[in-house]
Amino acid sequence: MQTVNLETKRLHPSKINPRKGKGAAQSMDELVASIKSIGILQPPTVRQNGKGFDVLWGNRRVIAAKKAGIERIQCVLVEMDDKAARIAATAENVVRIGMDP
């Protein structure tokens, strides 16, 4: 695992992402504004593919960065097969809890 600075145009959604819904799109404007204001606080995790890089987790951050006009971002580069990536992506999404008021 290493941190790399990548062009956002080389980052693509992973086909194994467990989130398939479009429900998060409505909060994208807020995320774009946040990223414009303070940047990306947690780098997306990616793996290399033939055309660029698959975003394993952090895809909303990548989309928001592109919408904000950011051309390069820091990413965590990992090497893992589809099975390991599916398990990690699912765990990363399932164990979230909402913030306290």
XYZ file of N, CA and C in Angstrom:
303
model
N 0.853 -1.165 0.000
C 0.000 0.000 0.000
C 0.899 1.228 0.000
N 0.557 2.172 -0.886
C 1.314 3.415 -0.955
C 0.394 4.560 -1.355
N 0.789 5.781 -1.057
C 0.030 6.958 -1.455
C 0.637 7.512 -2.730
N -0.231 7.790 -3.712
C 0.224 8.304 -5.006
C -0.647 9.491 -5.401
N -0.081 10.392 -6.185
C -0.786 11.557 -6.695
C -1.216 11.231 -8.118
N -2.531 11.138 -8.371
C -3.038 10.682 -9.666
C -3.938 11.724 -10.325
N -3.958 11.702 -11.644
C -4.882 12.541 -12.401
C -6.291 11.984 -12.223
N -7.245 12.855 -11.924
C -8.612 12.394 -11.709
C -9.205 11.770 -12.972
N -8.748 12.178 -14.149
C -9.296 11.598 -15.382
C -8.896 10.129 -15.552
N -7.916 9.665 -14.788
C -7.487 8.260 -14.850
C -8.192 7.384 -13.815
N -9.083 7.984 -13.012
C -9.794 7.269 -11.954
C -11.199 6.924 -12.422
N -11.559 5.643 -12.306
C -12.846 5.149 -12.799
C -13.549 4.345 -11.712
N -14.888 4.406 -11.676
C -15.615 3.604 -10.685
C -15.342 2.120 -10.866
N -15.208 1.421 -9.781
C -14.994 -0.022 -9.827
C -16.307 -0.740 -10.102
N -16.250 -1.741 -10.939
C -17.442 -2.528 -11.247
C -17.865 -3.410 -10.062
N -16.983 -3.578 -9.097
C -17.327 -4.419 -7.940
C -17.841 -3.616 -6.751
N -18.051 -2.311 -6.934
C -18.548 -1.462 -5.851
C -19.900 -1.987 -5.379
N -20.069 -2.234 -4.065
C -21.339 -2.770 -3.578
C -22.473 -1.739 -3.609
N -22.146 -0.457 -3.682
C -23.182 0.580 -3.748
C -23.569 0.790 -5.210
N -24.834 0.540 -5.517
C -25.310 0.673 -6.896
C -26.362 1.763 -7.044
N -26.913 2.231 -5.936
C -27.998 3.205 -5.987
C -27.542 4.597 -6.360
N -28.490 5.423 -6.719
C -28.219 6.802 -7.105
C -28.621 7.776 -5.988
N -29.025 7.264 -4.839
C -29.544 8.099 -3.763
C -28.569 9.120 -3.221
N -27.290 8.858 -3.307
C -26.292 9.776 -2.743
C -26.051 10.985 -3.631
N -26.573 10.990 -4.844
C -26.313 12.080 -5.784
C -26.812 13.426 -5.265
N -27.887 13.430 -4.487
C -28.448 14.692 -4.027
C -27.517 15.437 -3.075
N -26.659 14.747 -2.357
C -25.748 15.416 -1.433
C -24.407 15.747 -2.088
N -24.275 15.503 -3.381
C -23.010 15.729 -4.074
C -22.606 17.207 -4.067
N -23.576 18.122 -4.193
C -23.245 19.550 -4.194
C -22.546 19.955 -2.903
N -23.009 19.385 -1.783
C -22.383 19.689 -0.496
C -20.963 19.147 -0.438
N -20.762 17.956 -0.981
C -19.424 17.360 -0.980
C -18.485 18.143 -1.895
N -18.974 18.573 -3.050
C -18.161 19.392 -3.961
C -17.735 20.675 -3.254
N -18.669 21.337 -2.591
C -18.351 22.577 -1.873
C -17.330 22.329 -0.769
N -17.482 21.224 -0.055
C -16.538 20.893 1.011
C -15.135 20.654 0.451
N -15.064 19.907 -0.638
C -13.760 19.609 -1.238
C -13.117 20.873 -1.794
N -13.913 21.756 -2.377
C -13.371 23.038 -2.861
C -12.812 23.850 -1.697
N -13.505 23.789 -0.564
C -13.126 24.593 0.592
C -11.932 24.032 1.363
N -11.955 22.721 1.665
C -10.905 22.171 2.530
C -10.138 21.000 1.928
N -10.535 20.572 0.725
C -9.831 19.474 0.081
C -10.392 18.115 0.495
N -9.735 17.071 0.020
C -10.139 15.703 0.350
C -9.377 15.286 1.598
N -10.107 14.989 2.662
C -9.479 14.656 3.939
C -9.050 13.197 4.027
N -9.765 12.320 3.342
C -9.419 10.893 3.345
C -9.248 10.462 1.893
N -8.033 10.116 1.491
C -7.799 9.762 0.094
C -8.589 8.521 -0.330
N -9.120 8.529 -1.552
C -9.768 7.332 -2.072
C -8.755 6.192 -2.199
N -9.245 4.966 -2.153
C -8.393 3.786 -2.328
C -8.631 3.237 -3.725
N -7.536 2.998 -4.453
C -7.613 2.574 -5.851
C -6.704 1.385 -6.102
N -6.969 0.710 -7.232
C -6.044 -0.305 -7.721
C -5.878 -0.077 -9.214
N -4.718 -0.430 -9.704
C -4.406 -0.194 -11.102
C -5.152 -1.179 -11.994
N -5.597 -0.686 -13.147
C -6.161 -1.558 -14.173
C -5.516 -1.155 -15.507
N -5.890 -1.770 -16.586
C -5.265 -1.498 -17.874
C -5.470 -0.086 -18.394
N -6.572 0.548 -18.009
C -6.914 1.868 -18.530
C -6.626 2.998 -17.562
N -6.244 2.684 -16.382
C -6.046 3.707 -15.356
C -6.135 3.059 -13.992
N -7.113 3.514 -13.192
C -7.246 3.024 -11.824
C -8.718 2.860 -11.478
N -9.056 1.735 -10.850
C -10.401 1.497 -10.325
C -10.469 2.089 -8.931
N -11.520 2.838 -8.654
C -11.741 3.373 -7.312
C -12.484 2.308 -6.520
N -11.794 1.716 -5.558
C -12.393 0.655 -4.750
C -13.305 1.231 -3.682
N -12.871 2.274 -2.992
C -13.739 3.008 -2.086
C -13.309 4.459 -2.080
N -14.343 5.332 -1.981
C -14.107 6.770 -2.094
C -14.569 7.321 -3.433
N -15.441 6.580 -4.125
C -15.873 7.022 -5.450
C -16.599 8.367 -5.421
N -17.421 8.618 -4.405
C -18.112 9.915 -4.308
C -17.111 11.055 -4.184
N -16.031 10.819 -3.445
C -15.002 11.855 -3.316
C -14.344 12.146 -4.660
N -14.116 11.092 -5.444
C -13.510 11.268 -6.772
C -14.464 12.035 -7.683
N -15.733 11.658 -7.701
C -16.718 12.364 -8.527
C -16.786 13.838 -8.133
N -16.830 14.092 -6.833
C -16.898 15.474 -6.350
C -15.635 16.259 -6.718
N -14.487 15.626 -6.623
C -13.236 16.300 -6.997
C -13.256 16.672 -8.472
N -13.736 15.765 -9.324
C -13.841 16.063 -10.755
C -14.792 17.229 -10.986
N -15.951 17.224 -10.299
C -16.917 18.317 -10.441
C -16.352 19.641 -9.931
N -15.460 19.558 -8.952
C -14.830 20.756 -8.401
C -13.696 21.270 -9.290
N -13.386 20.528 -10.350
C -12.339 20.945 -11.269
C -10.937 20.578 -10.819
N -10.829 19.657 -9.872
C -9.521 19.236 -9.376
C -8.960 18.193 -10.338
N -7.754 18.417 -10.795
C -7.148 17.541 -11.803
C -6.285 16.433 -11.237
N -5.775 16.590 -10.017
C -4.928 15.560 -9.395
C -5.301 15.455 -7.926
N -5.330 14.201 -7.425
C -5.599 13.981 -6.005
C -4.706 12.862 -5.480
N -4.503 12.884 -4.177
C -3.782 11.799 -3.508
C -4.713 10.603 -3.387
N -4.195 9.420 -3.654
C -4.955 8.178 -3.526
C -4.087 7.142 -2.830
N -4.742 6.202 -2.187
C -4.053 5.055 -1.611
C -4.113 3.953 -2.662
N -2.951 3.506 -3.107
C -2.854 2.468 -4.126
C -2.640 1.120 -3.459
N -3.528 0.170 -3.764
C -3.429 -1.179 -3.189
C -3.408 -2.205 -4.313
N -2.896 -3.364 -3.972
C -2.945 -4.503 -4.883
C -3.829 -5.544 -4.234
N -4.958 -5.834 -4.864
C -5.844 -6.880 -4.356
C -6.696 -7.416 -5.487
N -7.027 -8.691 -5.374
C -7.863 -9.311 -6.394
C -9.323 -8.931 -6.150
N -10.201 -9.320 -7.088
C -11.617 -8.967 -6.991
C -12.249 -9.443 -5.688
N -11.935 -10.667 -5.275
C -12.547 -11.213 -4.058
C -12.182 -10.374 -2.839
N -10.900 -10.084 -2.665
C -10.453 -9.281 -1.525
C -11.034 -7.867 -1.598
N -11.099 -7.307 -2.794
C -11.649 -5.960 -2.963
C -13.132 -5.922 -2.620
N -13.886 -6.947 -3.032
C -15.322 -7.022 -2.708
C -15.533 -7.097 -1.200
N -14.755 -7.935 -0.547
C -14.886 -8.086 0.907
C -14.565 -6.770 1.605
N -13.474 -6.140 1.227
C -13.066 -4.885 1.861
C -14.076 -3.768 1.586
N -14.554 -3.648 0.349
C -15.513 -2.600 -0.001
C -16.836 -2.804 0.735
N -17.268 -4.041 0.842
C -18.509 -4.326 1.555
C -18.354 -3.993 3.038
N -17.262 -4.419 3.633
C -17.017 -4.129 5.055
C -16.944 -2.626 5.288
N -16.291 -1.914 4.392
C -16.132 -0.465 4.530
C -17.491 0.228 4.490
N -18.422 -0.304 3.740
C -19.740 0.311 3.631
C -20.713 -0.148 4.714
N -20.618 -1.385 5.156
C -21.581 -1.943 6.097
C -21.357 -1.442 7.520
N -20.142 -1.229 7.925
C -19.866 -0.905 9.321
C -20.018 0.567 9.666
N -20.473 1.364 8.738
C -20.680 2.792 9.026
C -21.846 2.988 9.992
N -21.714 4.002 10.822
C -22.847 4.409 11.662
C -23.039 5.904 11.458
N -24.249 6.350 11.667
C -24.543 7.769 11.525
C -23.904 8.583 12.629
N -23.735 9.877 12.363
C -23.158 10.775 13.369
C -24.202 11.098 14.433
N -23.747 11.333 15.655
C -24.646 11.786 16.719
C -25.038 13.233 16.456
N -26.251 13.601 16.838
C -26.650 15.008 16.661
C -25.784 15.874 17.518
